[in-house]
Coordinates of C-alpha atoms in Angstrom, one line a residue:
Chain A
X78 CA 146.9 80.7 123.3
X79 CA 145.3 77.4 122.3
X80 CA 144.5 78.4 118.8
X81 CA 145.5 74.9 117.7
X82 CA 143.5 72.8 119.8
X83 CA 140.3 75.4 119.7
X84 CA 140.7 74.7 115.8
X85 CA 140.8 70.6 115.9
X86 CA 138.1 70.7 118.5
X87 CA 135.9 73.3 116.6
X88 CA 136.3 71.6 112.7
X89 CA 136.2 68.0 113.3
X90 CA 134.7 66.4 109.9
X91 CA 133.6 69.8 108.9
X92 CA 132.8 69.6 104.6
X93 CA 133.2 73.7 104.0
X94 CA 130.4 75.2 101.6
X95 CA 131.9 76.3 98.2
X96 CA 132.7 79.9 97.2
X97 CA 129.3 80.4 95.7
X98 CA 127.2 79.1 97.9
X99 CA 128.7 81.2 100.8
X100 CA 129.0 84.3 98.6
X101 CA 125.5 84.7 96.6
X102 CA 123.5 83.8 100.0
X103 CA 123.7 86.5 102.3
X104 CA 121.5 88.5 105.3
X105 CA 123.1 92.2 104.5
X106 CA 119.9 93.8 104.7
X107 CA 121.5 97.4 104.8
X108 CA 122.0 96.0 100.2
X109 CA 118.0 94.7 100.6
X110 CA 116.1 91.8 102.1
X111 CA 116.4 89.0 99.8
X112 CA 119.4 86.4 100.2
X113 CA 120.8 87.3 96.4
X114 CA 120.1 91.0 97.2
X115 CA 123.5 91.6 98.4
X116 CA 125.6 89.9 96.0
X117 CA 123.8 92.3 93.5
X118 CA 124.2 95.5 95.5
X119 CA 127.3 95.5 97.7
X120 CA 130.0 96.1 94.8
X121 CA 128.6 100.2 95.9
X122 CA 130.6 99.7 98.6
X123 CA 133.9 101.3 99.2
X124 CA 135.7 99.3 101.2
X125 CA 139.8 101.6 100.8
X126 CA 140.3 103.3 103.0
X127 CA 138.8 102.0 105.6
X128 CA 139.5 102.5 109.8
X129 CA 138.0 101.3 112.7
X130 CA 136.8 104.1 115.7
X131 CA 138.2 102.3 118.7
X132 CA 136.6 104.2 122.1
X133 CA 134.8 104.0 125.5
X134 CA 136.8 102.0 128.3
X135 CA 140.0 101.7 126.2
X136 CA 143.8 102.5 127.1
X137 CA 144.4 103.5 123.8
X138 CA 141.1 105.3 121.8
X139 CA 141.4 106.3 118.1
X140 CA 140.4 105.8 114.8
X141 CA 143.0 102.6 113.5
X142 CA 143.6 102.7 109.9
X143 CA 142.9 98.9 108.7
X144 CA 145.1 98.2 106.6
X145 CA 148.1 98.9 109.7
X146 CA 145.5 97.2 112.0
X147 CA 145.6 93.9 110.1
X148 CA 149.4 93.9 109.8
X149 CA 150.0 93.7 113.6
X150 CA 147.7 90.7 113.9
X151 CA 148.0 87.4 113.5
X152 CA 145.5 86.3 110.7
X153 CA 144.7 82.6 110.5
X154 CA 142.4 80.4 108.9
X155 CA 139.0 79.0 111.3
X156 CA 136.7 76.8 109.6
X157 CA 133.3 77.1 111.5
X158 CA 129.9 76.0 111.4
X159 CA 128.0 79.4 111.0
X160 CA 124.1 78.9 111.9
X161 CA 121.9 81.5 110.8
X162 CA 118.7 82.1 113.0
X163 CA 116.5 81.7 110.2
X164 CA 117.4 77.5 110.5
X165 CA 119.9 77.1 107.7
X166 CA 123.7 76.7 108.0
X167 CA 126.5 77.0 106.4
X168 CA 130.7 75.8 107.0
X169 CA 133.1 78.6 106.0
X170 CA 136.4 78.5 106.1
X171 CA 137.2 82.5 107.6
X172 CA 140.6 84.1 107.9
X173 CA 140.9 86.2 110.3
X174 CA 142.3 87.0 113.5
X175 CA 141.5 86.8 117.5
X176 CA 139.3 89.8 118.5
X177 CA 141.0 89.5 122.0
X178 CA 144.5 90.4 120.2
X179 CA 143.1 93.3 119.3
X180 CA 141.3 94.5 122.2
X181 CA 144.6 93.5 124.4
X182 CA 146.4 96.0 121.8
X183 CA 144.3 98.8 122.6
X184 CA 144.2 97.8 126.6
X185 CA 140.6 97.2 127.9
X186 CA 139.8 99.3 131.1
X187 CA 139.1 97.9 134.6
X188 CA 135.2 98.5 134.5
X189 CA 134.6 97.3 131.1
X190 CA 132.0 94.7 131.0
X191 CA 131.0 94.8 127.2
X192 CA 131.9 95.4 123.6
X193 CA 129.9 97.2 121.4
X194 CA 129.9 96.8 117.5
X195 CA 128.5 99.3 114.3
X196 CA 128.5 98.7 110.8
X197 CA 129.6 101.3 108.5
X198 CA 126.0 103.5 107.4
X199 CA 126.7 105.4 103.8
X200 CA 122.8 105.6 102.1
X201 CA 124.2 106.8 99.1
X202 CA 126.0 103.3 98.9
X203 CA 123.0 101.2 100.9
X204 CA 119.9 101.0 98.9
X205 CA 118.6 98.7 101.6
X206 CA 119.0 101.7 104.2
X207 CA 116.1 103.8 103.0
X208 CA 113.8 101.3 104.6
X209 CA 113.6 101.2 108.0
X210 CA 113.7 97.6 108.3
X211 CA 115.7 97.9 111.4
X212 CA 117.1 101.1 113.1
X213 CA 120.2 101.8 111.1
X214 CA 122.9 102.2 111.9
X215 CA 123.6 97.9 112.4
X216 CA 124.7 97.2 116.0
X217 CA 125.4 94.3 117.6
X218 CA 127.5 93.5 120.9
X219 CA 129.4 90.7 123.3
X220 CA 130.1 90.8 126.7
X221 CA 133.7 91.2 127.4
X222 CA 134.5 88.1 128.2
X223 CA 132.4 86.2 124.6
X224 CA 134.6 89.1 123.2
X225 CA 137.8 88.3 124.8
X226 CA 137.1 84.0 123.8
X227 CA 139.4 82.4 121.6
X228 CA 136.9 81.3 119.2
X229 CA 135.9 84.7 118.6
X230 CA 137.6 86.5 115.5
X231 CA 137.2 89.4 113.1
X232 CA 137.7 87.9 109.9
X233 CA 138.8 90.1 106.9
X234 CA 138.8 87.1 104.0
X235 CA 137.7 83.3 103.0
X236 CA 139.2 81.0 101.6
X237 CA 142.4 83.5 101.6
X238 CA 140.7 85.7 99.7
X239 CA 139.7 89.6 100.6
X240 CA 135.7 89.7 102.2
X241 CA 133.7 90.2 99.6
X242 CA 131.4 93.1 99.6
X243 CA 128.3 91.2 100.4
X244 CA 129.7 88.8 103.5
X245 CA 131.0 91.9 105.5
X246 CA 133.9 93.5 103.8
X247 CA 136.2 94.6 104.5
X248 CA 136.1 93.5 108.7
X249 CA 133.4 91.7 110.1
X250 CA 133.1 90.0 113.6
X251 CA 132.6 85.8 113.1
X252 CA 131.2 84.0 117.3
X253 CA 131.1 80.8 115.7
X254 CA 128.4 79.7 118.5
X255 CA 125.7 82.2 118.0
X256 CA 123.2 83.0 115.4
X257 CA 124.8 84.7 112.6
X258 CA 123.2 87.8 113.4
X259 CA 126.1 88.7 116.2
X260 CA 128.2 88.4 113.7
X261 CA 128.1 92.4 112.4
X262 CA 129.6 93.2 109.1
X263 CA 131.7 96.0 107.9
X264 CA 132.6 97.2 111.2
X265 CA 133.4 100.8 111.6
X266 CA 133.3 101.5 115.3
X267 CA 134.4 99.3 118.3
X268 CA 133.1 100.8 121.9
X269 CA 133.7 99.2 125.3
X270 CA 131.6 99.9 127.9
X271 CA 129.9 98.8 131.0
X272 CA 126.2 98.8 130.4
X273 CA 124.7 96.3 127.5
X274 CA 124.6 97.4 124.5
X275 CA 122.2 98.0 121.9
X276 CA 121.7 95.3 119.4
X277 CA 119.7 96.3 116.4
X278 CA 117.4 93.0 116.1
X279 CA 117.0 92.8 119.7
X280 CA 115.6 96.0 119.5
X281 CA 113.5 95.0 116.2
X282 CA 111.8 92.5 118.1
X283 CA 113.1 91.4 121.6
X284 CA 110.8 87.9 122.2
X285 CA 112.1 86.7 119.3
X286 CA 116.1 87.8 119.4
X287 CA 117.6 87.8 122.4
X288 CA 120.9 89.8 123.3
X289 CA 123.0 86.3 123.6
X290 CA 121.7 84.6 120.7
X291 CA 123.5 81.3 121.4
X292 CA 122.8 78.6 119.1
X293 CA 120.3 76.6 120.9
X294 CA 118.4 73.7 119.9
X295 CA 116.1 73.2 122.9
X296 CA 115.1 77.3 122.6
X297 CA 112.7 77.9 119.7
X298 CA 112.6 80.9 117.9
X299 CA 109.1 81.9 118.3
X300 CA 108.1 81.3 115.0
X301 CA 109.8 78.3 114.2
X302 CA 111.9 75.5 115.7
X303 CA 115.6 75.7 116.4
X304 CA 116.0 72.1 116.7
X305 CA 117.1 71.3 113.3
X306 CA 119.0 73.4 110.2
X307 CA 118.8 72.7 106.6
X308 CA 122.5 72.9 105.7
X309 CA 123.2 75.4 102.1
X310 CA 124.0 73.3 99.2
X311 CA 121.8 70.2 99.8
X312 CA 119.9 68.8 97.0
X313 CA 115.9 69.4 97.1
X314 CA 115.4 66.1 99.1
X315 CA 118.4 66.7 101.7
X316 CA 117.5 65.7 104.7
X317 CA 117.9 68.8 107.7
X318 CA 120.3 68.1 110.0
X319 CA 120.0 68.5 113.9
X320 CA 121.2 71.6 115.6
X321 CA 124.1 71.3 118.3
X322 CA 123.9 73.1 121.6
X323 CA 126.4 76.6 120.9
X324 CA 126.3 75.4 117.8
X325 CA 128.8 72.5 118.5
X326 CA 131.4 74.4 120.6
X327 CA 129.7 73.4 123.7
X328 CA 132.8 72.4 125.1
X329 CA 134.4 75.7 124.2
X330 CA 132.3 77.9 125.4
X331 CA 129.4 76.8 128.4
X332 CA 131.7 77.4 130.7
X333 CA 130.9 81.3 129.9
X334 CA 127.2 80.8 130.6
X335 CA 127.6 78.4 134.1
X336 CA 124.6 79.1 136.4
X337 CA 122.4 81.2 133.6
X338 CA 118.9 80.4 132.6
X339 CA 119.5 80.2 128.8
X340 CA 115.6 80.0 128.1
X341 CA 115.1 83.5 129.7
X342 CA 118.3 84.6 128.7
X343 CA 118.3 83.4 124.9
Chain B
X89 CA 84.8 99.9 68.5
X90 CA 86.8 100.7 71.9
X91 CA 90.2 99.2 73.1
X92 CA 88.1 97.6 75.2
X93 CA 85.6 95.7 73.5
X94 CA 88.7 94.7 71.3
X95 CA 90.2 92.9 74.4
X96 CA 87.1 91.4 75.5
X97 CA 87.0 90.1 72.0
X98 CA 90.3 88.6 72.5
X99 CA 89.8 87.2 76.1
X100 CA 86.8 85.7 74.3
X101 CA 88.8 83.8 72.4
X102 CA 91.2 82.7 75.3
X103 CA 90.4 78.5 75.2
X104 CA 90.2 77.9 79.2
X105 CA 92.9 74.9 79.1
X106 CA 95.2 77.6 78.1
X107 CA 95.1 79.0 81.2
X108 CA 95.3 75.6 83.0
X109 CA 98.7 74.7 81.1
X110 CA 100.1 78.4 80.8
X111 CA 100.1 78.7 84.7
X112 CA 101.5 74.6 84.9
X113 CA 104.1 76.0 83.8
X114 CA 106.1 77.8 86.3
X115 CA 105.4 75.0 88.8
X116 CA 106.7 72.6 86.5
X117 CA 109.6 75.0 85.5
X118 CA 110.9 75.7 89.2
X119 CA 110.7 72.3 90.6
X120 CA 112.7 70.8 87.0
X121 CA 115.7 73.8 87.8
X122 CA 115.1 73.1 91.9
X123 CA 116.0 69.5 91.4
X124 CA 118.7 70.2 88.7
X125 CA 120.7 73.2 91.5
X126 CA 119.7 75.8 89.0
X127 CA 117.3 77.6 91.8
X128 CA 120.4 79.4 94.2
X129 CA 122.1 77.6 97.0
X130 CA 118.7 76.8 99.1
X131 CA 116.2 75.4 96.8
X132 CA 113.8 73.8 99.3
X133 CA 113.1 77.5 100.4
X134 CA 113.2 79.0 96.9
X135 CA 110.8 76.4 95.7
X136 CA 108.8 77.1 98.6
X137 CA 109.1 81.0 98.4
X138 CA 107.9 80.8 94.7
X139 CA 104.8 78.2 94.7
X140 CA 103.5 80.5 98.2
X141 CA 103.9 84.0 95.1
X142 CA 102.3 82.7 92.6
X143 CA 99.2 80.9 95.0
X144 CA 98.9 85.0 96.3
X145 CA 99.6 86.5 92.7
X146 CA 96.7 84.3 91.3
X147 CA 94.4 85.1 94.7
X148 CA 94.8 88.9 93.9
X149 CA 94.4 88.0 90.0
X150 CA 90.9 86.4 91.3
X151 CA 89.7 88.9 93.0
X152 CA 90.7 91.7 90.4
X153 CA 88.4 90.0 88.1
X154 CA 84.8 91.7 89.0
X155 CA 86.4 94.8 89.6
X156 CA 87.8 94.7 86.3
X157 CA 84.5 94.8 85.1
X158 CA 83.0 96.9 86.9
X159 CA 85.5 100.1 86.7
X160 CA 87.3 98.9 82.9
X161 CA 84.8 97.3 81.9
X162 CA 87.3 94.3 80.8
X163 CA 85.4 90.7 81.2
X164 CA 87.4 88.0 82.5
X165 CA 84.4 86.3 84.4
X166 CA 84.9 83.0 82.1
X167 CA 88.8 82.8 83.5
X168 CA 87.9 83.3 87.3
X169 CA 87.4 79.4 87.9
X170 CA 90.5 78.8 85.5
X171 CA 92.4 81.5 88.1
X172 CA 90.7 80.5 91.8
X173 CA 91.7 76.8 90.7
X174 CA 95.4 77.1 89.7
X175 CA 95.2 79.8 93.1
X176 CA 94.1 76.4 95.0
X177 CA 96.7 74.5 92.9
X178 CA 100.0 76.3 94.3
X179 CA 98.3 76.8 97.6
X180 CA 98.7 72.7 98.1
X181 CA 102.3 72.5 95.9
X182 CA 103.3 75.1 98.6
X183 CA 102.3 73.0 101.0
X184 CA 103.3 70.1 99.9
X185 CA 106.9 71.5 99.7
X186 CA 106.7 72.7 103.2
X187 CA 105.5 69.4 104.7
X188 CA 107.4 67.2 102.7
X189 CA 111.1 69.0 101.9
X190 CA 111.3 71.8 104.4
X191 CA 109.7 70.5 107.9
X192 CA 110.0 66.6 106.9
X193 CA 108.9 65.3 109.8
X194 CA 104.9 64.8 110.9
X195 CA 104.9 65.6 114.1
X196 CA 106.9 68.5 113.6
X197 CA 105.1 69.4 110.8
X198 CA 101.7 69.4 113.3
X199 CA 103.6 71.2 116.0
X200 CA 104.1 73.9 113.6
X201 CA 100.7 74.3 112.4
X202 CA 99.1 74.4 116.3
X203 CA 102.2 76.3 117.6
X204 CA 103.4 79.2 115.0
X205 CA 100.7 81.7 114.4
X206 CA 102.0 82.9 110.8
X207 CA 101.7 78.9 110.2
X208 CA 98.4 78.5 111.7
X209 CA 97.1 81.3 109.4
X210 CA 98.4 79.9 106.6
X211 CA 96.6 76.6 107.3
X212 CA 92.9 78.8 108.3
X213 CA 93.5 80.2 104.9
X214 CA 94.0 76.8 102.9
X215 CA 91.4 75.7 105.0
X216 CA 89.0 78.0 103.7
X217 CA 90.0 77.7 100.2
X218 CA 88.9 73.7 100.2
X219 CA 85.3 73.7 99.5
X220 CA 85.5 76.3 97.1
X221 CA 87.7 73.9 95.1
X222 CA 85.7 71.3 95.8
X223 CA 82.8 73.4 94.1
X224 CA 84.6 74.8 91.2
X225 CA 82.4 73.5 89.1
X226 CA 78.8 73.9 86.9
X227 CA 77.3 71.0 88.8
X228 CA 78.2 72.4 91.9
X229 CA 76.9 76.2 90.8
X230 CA 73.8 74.8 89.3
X231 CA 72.9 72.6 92.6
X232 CA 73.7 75.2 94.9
X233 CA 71.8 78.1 93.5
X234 CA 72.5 81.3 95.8
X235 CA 74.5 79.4 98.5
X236 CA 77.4 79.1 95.8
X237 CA 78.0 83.0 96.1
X238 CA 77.8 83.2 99.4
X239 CA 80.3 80.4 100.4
X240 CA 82.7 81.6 97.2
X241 CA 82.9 85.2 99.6
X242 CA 85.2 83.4 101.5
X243 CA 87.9 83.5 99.0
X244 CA 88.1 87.5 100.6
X245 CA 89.2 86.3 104.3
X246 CA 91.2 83.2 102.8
X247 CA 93.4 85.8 100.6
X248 CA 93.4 88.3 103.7
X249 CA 95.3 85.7 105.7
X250 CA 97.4 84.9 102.7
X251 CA 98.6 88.0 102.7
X252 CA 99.0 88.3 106.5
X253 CA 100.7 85.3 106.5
X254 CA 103.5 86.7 104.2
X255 CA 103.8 89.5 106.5
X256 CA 104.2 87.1 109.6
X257 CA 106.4 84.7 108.4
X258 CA 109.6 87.6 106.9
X259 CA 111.9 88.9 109.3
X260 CA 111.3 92.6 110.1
X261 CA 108.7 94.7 108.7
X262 CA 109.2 94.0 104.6
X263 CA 108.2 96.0 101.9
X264 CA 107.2 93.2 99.3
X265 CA 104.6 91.5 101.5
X266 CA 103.5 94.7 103.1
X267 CA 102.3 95.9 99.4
X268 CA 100.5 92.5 98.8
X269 CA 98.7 93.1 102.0
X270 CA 98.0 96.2 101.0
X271 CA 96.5 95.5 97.5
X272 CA 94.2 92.4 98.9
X273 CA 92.8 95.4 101.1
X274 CA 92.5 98.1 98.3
X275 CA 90.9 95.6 96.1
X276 CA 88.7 94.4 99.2
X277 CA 87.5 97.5 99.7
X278 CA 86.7 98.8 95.9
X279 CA 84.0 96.2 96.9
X280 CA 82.2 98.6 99.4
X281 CA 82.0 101.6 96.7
X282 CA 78.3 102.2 95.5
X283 CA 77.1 100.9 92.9
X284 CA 76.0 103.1 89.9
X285 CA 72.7 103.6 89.4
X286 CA 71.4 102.1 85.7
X287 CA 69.0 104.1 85.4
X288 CA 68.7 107.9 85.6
X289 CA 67.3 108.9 89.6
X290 CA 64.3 110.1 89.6
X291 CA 64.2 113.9 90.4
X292 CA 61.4 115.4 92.5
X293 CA 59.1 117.4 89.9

């Protein structure tokens, strides 16, 4: 409920990056470390069939075939500011639909205090894999109620057209007011549970990525500042642009963080 | 005659502004397609990425140059100050990028350099690589005698914490900067081999 005014409040003024810039500049590191890595190496990806592993502290566990999954959802289109933690940003307009539809679908158990994300891990189709940059399989993870937020989708297209490979395809998760790192790609397996989950950078390097991740001006990243962004597709001399608290959904979403310490918990 | 002599023969006939111009070129070349959207979606950082490659390319190029010698037997001596210089030259157009397009602002820009260690190193490393610029030179070699050598030995630490700083500033534990490390070392330490004798030891009758 709400989509509407979640929208308006979210996209005000927003000028969306172009199909390029938001397709041949990508984080995948699972198709190598560089930002046009992935637009080189994802087409190995096979993306039909694909189905999601729904389990833990669910009414209904199972393995949902996607292509019926996205059927019984509503898919919409959410232009959002996505802020990478490396200090550049993009605007992209995602279709996708409310994560929370889906979870409500498959009934979310009394107990159940977070949800637990894993990206698909096929070497044979990952060249990035067979370096141990992170521990593979990619995981990432919400608590229930980020999860459960209207501004949080799992967005199978932009710009109406299918994910491509290298942005997450075929289903990725989008929390418009974290660092894009949340935001796991080519999910495979959906668990809720009631401990916190693990969360591949945040094990990587936990002073420097914390398990919430919100978008944060005032909290630096320890190796550089979070107080400004250099938006994609500025000329050489653009000047950066300052970073808004969550990202510029603080009025959507601080409510989920009343009373918390966001410098220890970043 | 060898392969060898025949490319010393050649290098011989390299003119030193060759070098100067041939390696103006790819800073010229990269800022002309930065400016003009031909360098990706985020040229600031490309630009950036690639004046801080070839400043550690030409570092390691630098210091391959007496090993070269002494294991191939390939002369380059008379390029070195060609090499260490347009090393220097990148070192400052990385810089300069940095400061000016990426942090833009000066008191961020000296926040950075006291607060981020990979930034910090970076600047030690620059740091060090000043006076040997500054003594790049015949003058300078001829008036400083001995003391030359020993203050050009810093170019070792200065292109250990290039490397390092690579390392620092990537997000995980990359392979690409991990190898330059690695080679700065490896050539580092072909430096502690012994040295050959020239003439024959003299055995014990």
């Amino acid at each position: 409920g709400g989509v509407g005014s979640v929208q308006a409040a979210g996209s005000d003024d927003l000028e969306p990056n172009d199909w390029d810039e938001i397709t041949q500049y990508c984080n995948y590191y699972e198709f190598g470390t560089s930002k046009t890595d992935p637009a080189r190496n994802a087409h190995t990806l096979t993306t039909k069939p694909w189905s999601i592993k729904i389990d833990g502290m669910v009414d209904k566990p199972g393995t949902y075939d996607l292509a019926e999954l996205t059927q019984s959802m509503t898919t919409e289109r959410r232009l959002y500011r996505f802020r990478c933690v490396e200090a550049w940003s993009m605007v992209v307009p995602w279709d996708g639909f409310e994560l929370a539809d889906l979870l409500n679908m498959v009934g979310v158990k009394s107990g159940a205090k977070y949800v637990a994300f894993e990206t698909v891990l096929r070497p044979e189709e990952m060249p990035g894999v067979s370096r141990r940059v992170l521990n593979w399989p990619y995981r990432e993870g919400l608590r229930l109620d980020e999860a459960m937020h209207p501004l949080t989708i799992m967005a199978t297209g932009i710009y109406g057209k299918p994910m491509p490979n290298q942005n997450g395809a075929p289903i990725r998760l989008v929390v418009p007011w974290k660092y894009g790192f949340k935001s796991i790609k080519s999910i495979v397996r959906i668990t809720l549970t009631d401990k916190q989950p693990f969360a591949s950078w945040n094990d990587a390097n936990p002073r420097e990525y914390g398990f919430y991740s919100n978008v944060n001006p005032t909290v630096d990243h320890p190796r550089w500042s979070q107080a400004s962004e250099r938006r994609i597709g500025g000329s050489l001399l653009a000047r950066k642009i300052p970073t808004q608290m969550f990202n510029g959904y603080e009025a959507e979403v601080a409510s989920l963080y009343k009373g918390m310490d966001l410098k220890a918990n970043f | 005659m060898g392969v060898v002599d025949w490319v010393n023969k050649a290098i011989r006939r390299i003119p030193v502004w060759l070098i100067y111009a041939g390696l103006m070129v790819p800073a010229g070349w990269d800022f002309w397609r930065a400016i003009n959207g031909q360098l990706g979606v985020d040229p600031v950082k490309a630009l950036e990425h690639s004046y801080g490659l070839w400043a550690l390319w030409l570092l390691i190029a630098g210091l391959l140059v007496t090993p070269l010698r002494r294991f191939a037997g390939l002369n380059l001596l008379r390029l070195r100050r060609s090499i260490g210089l347009m090393a220097f030259f990148y070192v400052v157009a990385h810089l300069m990028v940095w400061a000016i397009l990426d942090v833009q602002q000066l008191s961020a820009i000296v926040a950075d350099i006291l607060k981020r260690p990979y930034i910090t190193i970076g600047m030690v490393g620059f740091a060090l690589l000043v006076p040997l610029a500054v003594t790049s030179n015949d003058w300078s070699v001829r008036r400083m005698g001995r003391s030359w050598r020993r203050l050009h030995k810093l170019v070792y630490p200065a292109a250990v914490l290039g490397g390092v700083h690579y390392v620092m500033l990537v997000k995980g534990w990359q392979q690409e900067p991990l190898i330059y490390l690695a080679a700065i070392f490896a050539i580092l330490g072909l430096r502690a081999l012994p040295k050959a004798r020239a003439t024959p030891s003299r055995q014990p009758a």
